[in-house]
GROMACS .gro file of C-alpha atoms in nm:
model
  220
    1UNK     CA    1  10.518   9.884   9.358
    2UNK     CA    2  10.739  10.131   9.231
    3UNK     CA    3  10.683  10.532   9.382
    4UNK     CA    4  10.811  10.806   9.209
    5UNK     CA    5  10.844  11.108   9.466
    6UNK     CA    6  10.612  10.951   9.673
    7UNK     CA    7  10.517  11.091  10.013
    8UNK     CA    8  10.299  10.973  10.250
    9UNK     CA    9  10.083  11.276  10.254
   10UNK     CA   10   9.704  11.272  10.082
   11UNK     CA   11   9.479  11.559  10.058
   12UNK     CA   12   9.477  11.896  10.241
   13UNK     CA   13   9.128  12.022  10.373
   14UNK     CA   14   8.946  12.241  10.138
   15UNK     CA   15   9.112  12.591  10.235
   16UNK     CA   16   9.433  12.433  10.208
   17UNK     CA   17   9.435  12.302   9.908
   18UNK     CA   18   9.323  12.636   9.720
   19UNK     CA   19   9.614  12.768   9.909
   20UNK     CA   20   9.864  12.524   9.778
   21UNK     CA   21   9.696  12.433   9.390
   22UNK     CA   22   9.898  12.415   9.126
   23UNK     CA   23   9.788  12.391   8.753
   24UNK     CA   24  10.056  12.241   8.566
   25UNK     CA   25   9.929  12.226   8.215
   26UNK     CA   26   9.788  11.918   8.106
   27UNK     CA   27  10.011  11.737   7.848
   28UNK     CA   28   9.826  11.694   7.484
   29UNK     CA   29   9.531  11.441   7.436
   30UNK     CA   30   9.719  11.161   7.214
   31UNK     CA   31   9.412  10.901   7.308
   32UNK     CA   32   9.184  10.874   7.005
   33UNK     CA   33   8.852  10.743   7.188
   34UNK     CA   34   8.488  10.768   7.049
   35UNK     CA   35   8.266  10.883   7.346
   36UNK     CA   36   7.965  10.673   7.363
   37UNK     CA   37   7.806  10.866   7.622
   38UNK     CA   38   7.802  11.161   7.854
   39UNK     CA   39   7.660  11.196   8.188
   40UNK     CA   40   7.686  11.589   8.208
   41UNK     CA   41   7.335  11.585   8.396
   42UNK     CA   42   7.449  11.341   8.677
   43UNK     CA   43   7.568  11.647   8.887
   44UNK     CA   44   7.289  11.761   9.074
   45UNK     CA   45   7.283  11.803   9.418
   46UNK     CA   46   7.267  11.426   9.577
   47UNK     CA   47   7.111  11.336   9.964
   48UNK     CA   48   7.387  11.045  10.043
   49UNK     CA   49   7.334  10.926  10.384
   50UNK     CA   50   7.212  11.219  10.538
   51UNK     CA   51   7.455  11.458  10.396
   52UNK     CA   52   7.308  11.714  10.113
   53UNK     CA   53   7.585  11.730   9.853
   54UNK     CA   54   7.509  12.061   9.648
   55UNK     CA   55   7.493  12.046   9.282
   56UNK     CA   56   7.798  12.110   9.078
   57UNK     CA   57   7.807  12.402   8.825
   58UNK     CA   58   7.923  12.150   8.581
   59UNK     CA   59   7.891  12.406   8.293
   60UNK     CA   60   8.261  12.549   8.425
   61UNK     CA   61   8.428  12.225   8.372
   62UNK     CA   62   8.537  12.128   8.058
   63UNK     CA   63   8.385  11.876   7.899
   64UNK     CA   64   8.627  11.600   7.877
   65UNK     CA   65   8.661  11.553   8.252
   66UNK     CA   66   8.292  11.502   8.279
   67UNK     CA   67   8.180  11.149   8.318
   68UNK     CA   68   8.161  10.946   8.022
   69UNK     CA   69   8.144  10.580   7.811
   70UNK     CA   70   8.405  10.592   7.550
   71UNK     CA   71   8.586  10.324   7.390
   72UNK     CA   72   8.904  10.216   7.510
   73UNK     CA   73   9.138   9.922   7.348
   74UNK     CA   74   9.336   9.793   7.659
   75UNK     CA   75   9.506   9.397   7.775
   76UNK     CA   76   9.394   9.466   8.097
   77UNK     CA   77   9.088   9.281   8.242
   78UNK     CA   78   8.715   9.452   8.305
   79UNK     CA   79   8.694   9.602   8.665
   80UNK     CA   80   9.008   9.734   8.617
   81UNK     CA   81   9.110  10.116   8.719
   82UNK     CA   82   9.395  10.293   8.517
   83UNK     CA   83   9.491  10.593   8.601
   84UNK     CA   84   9.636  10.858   8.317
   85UNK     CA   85   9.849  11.068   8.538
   86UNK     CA   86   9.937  11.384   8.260
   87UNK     CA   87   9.552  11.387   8.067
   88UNK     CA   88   9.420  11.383   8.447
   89UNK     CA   89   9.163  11.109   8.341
   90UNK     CA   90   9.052  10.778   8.536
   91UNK     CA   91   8.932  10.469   8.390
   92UNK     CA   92   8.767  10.204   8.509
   93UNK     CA   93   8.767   9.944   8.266
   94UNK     CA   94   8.422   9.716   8.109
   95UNK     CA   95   8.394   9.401   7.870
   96UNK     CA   96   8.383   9.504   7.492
   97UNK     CA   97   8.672   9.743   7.477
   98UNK     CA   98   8.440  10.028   7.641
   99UNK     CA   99   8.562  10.214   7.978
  100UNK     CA  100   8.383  10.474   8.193
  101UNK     CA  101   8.623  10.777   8.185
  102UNK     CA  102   8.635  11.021   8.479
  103UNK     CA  103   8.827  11.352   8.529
  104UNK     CA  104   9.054  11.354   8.819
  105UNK     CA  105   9.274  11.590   9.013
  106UNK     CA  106   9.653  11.447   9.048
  107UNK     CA  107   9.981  11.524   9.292
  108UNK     CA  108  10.096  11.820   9.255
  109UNK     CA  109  10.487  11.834   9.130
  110UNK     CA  110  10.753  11.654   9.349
  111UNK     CA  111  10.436  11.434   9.485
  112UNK     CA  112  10.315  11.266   9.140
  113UNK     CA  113  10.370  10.855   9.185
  114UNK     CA  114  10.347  10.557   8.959
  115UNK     CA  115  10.306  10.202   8.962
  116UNK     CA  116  10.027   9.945   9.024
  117UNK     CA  117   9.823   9.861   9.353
  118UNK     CA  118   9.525   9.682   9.442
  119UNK     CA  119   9.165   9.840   9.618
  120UNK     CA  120   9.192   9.638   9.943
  121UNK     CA  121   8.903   9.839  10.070
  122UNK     CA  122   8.635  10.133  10.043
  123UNK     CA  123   8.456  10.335  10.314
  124UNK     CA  124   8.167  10.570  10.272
  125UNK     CA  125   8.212  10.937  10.425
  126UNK     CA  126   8.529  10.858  10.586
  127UNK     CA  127   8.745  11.040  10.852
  128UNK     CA  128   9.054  11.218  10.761
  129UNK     CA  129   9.365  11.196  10.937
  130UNK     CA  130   9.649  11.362  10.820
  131UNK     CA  131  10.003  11.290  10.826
  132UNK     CA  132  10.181  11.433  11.157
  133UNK     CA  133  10.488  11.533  10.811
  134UNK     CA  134  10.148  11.703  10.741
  135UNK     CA  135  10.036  11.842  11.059
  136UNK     CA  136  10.417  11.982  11.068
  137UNK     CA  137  10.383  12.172  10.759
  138UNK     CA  138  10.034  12.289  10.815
  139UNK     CA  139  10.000  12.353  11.203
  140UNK     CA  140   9.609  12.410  11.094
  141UNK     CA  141   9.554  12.077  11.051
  142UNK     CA  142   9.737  11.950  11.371
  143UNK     CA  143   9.423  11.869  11.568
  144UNK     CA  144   9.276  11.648  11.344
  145UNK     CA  145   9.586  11.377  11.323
  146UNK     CA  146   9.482  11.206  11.630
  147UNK     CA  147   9.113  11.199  11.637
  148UNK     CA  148   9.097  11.324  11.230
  149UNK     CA  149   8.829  11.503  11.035
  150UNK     CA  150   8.498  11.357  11.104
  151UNK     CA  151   8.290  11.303  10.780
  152UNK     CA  152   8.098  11.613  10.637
  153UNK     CA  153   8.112  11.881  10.333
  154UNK     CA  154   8.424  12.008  10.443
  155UNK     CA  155   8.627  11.687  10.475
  156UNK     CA  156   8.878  11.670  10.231
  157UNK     CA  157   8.818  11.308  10.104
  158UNK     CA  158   8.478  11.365   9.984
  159UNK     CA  159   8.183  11.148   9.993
  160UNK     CA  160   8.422  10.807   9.940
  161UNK     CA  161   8.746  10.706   9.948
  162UNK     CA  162   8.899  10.379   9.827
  163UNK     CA  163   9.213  10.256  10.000
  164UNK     CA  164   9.517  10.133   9.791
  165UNK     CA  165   9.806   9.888   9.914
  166UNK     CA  166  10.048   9.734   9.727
  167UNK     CA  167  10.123   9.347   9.621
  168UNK     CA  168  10.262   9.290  10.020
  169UNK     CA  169   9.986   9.408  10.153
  170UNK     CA  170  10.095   9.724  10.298
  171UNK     CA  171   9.893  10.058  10.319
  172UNK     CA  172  10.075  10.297  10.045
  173UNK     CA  173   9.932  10.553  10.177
  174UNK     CA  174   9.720  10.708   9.844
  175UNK     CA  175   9.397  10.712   9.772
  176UNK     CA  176   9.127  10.780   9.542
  177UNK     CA  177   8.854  11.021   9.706
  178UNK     CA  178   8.594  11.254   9.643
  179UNK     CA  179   8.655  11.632   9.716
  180UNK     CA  180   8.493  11.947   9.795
  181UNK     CA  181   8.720  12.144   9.531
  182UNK     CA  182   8.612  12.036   9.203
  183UNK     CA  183   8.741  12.343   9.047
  184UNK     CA  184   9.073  12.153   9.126
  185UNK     CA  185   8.971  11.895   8.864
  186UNK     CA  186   9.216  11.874   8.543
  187UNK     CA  187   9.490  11.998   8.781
  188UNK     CA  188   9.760  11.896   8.972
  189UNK     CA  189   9.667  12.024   9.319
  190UNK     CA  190   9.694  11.690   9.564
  191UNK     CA  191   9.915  11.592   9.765
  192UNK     CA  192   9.981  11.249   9.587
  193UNK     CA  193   9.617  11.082   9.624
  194UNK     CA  194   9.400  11.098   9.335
  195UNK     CA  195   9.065  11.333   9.383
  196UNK     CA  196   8.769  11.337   9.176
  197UNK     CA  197   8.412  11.538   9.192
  198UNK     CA  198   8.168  11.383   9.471
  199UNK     CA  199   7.911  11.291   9.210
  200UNK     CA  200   8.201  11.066   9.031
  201UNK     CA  201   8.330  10.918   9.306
  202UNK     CA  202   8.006  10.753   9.463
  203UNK     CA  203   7.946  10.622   9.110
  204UNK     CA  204   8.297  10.479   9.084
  205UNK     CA  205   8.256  10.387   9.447
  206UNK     CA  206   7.943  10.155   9.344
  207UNK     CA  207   8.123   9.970   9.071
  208UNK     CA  208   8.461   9.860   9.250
  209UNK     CA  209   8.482   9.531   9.436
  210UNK     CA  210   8.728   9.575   9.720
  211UNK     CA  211   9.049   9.295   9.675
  212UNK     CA  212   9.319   9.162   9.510
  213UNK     CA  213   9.157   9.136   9.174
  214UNK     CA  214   9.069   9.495   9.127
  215UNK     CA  215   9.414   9.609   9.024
  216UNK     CA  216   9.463   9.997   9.009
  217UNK     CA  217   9.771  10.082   8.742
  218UNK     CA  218   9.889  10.469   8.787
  219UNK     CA  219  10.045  10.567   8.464
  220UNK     CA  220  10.298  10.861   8.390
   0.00000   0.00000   0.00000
């Protein structure tokens, strides 16, 4: 796999990150994709495991990074997830030339990556350990690189997070994950990993097989 600027840093907790966001603009829409259908209701407050996720006030993000069918002509193979780095969207690809389109948060400048990786596995309400790079940076976040973040509202991956590694089978480091910020949606506020609202990423979550053969293409 081929990194661009990659570091091996992921997501800062939730105070952090508003500290640190960035909003790069997004680069023009250049996709011309019918939406089928829009899930703009699907982001009420959720009881996941005995964790009350509060509703999002969906209504304050734009429409195009809420959850949707649309069509979407691609050579790559249902089940997989392609990422569109400057429109801040992620698909995940299904049979008949549809996808189900989801608006993400990306890396922030100097931490943006490319390439292609694999899901080799997914974890509900996981633990966060940062980076001690990280934990240098951010002397906040110093007690949690040894014993991490255990899961919660506050944790900055979210309600899920799916763990990437590339074609050797070595940890790269990114993932994709839920967050607590989804103002930070449609902006590039990460620290390389790709974020997305809690609501999206346990229904994303749901539809991924962990392996080889769910292929995960990061596009610039």
């Amino acid at each position: 796999m081929r990194f661009r600027n990659a570091v091996l840093l992921c997501s800062l907790a939730a105070t952090l990150v508003l500290a640190s966001c960035s909003t790069a603009p997004i680069a023009p829409i250049g996709e011309k994709v019918a939406t089928n259908q829009i899930f703009s209701d699907s982001y009420g407050p959720i009881e996941d495991h005995g964790y009350a996720l509060p509703a999002i006030p969906i209504n304050k993000v734009n429409e195009r990074f809420h959850r949707q069918i649309v069509d979407y002509a691609t050579a790559e193979k249902p089940g997989t997830i392609i990422v569109n780095t400057p429109n801040r969207f992620l698909y995940f690809v299904l049979p008949g030339g549809k996808a189900v389109r989801y608006g993400i948060g990306v890396g922030k400048a100097g931490f943006a990556w490319e390439g292609r990786a694999y899901v080799a596995w997914k974890q509900e309400w996981p633990t966060w350990h940062p980076p001690k790079e990280m934990a240098v940076r951010k002397p906040d976040v110093a007690q949690y690189v040894e014993n991490g973040m255990g899961p919660g509202l506050r944790n900055p991956l979210g309600a899920r997070a799916m763990y990437l590694f590339n074609d050797e089978g070595k940890d790269t480091l990114f993932r994709i994950h839920g967050s607590p910020e989804w103002a930070s949606i449609g902006t590039a506020a990460s620290s390389g990993c790709i974020r997305m609202i809690n609501q999206d990423i346990i229904d994303l979550y749901a539809r991924v097989r962990p392996g080889k053969n769910t292929r995960v293409i990061v596009q610039q």
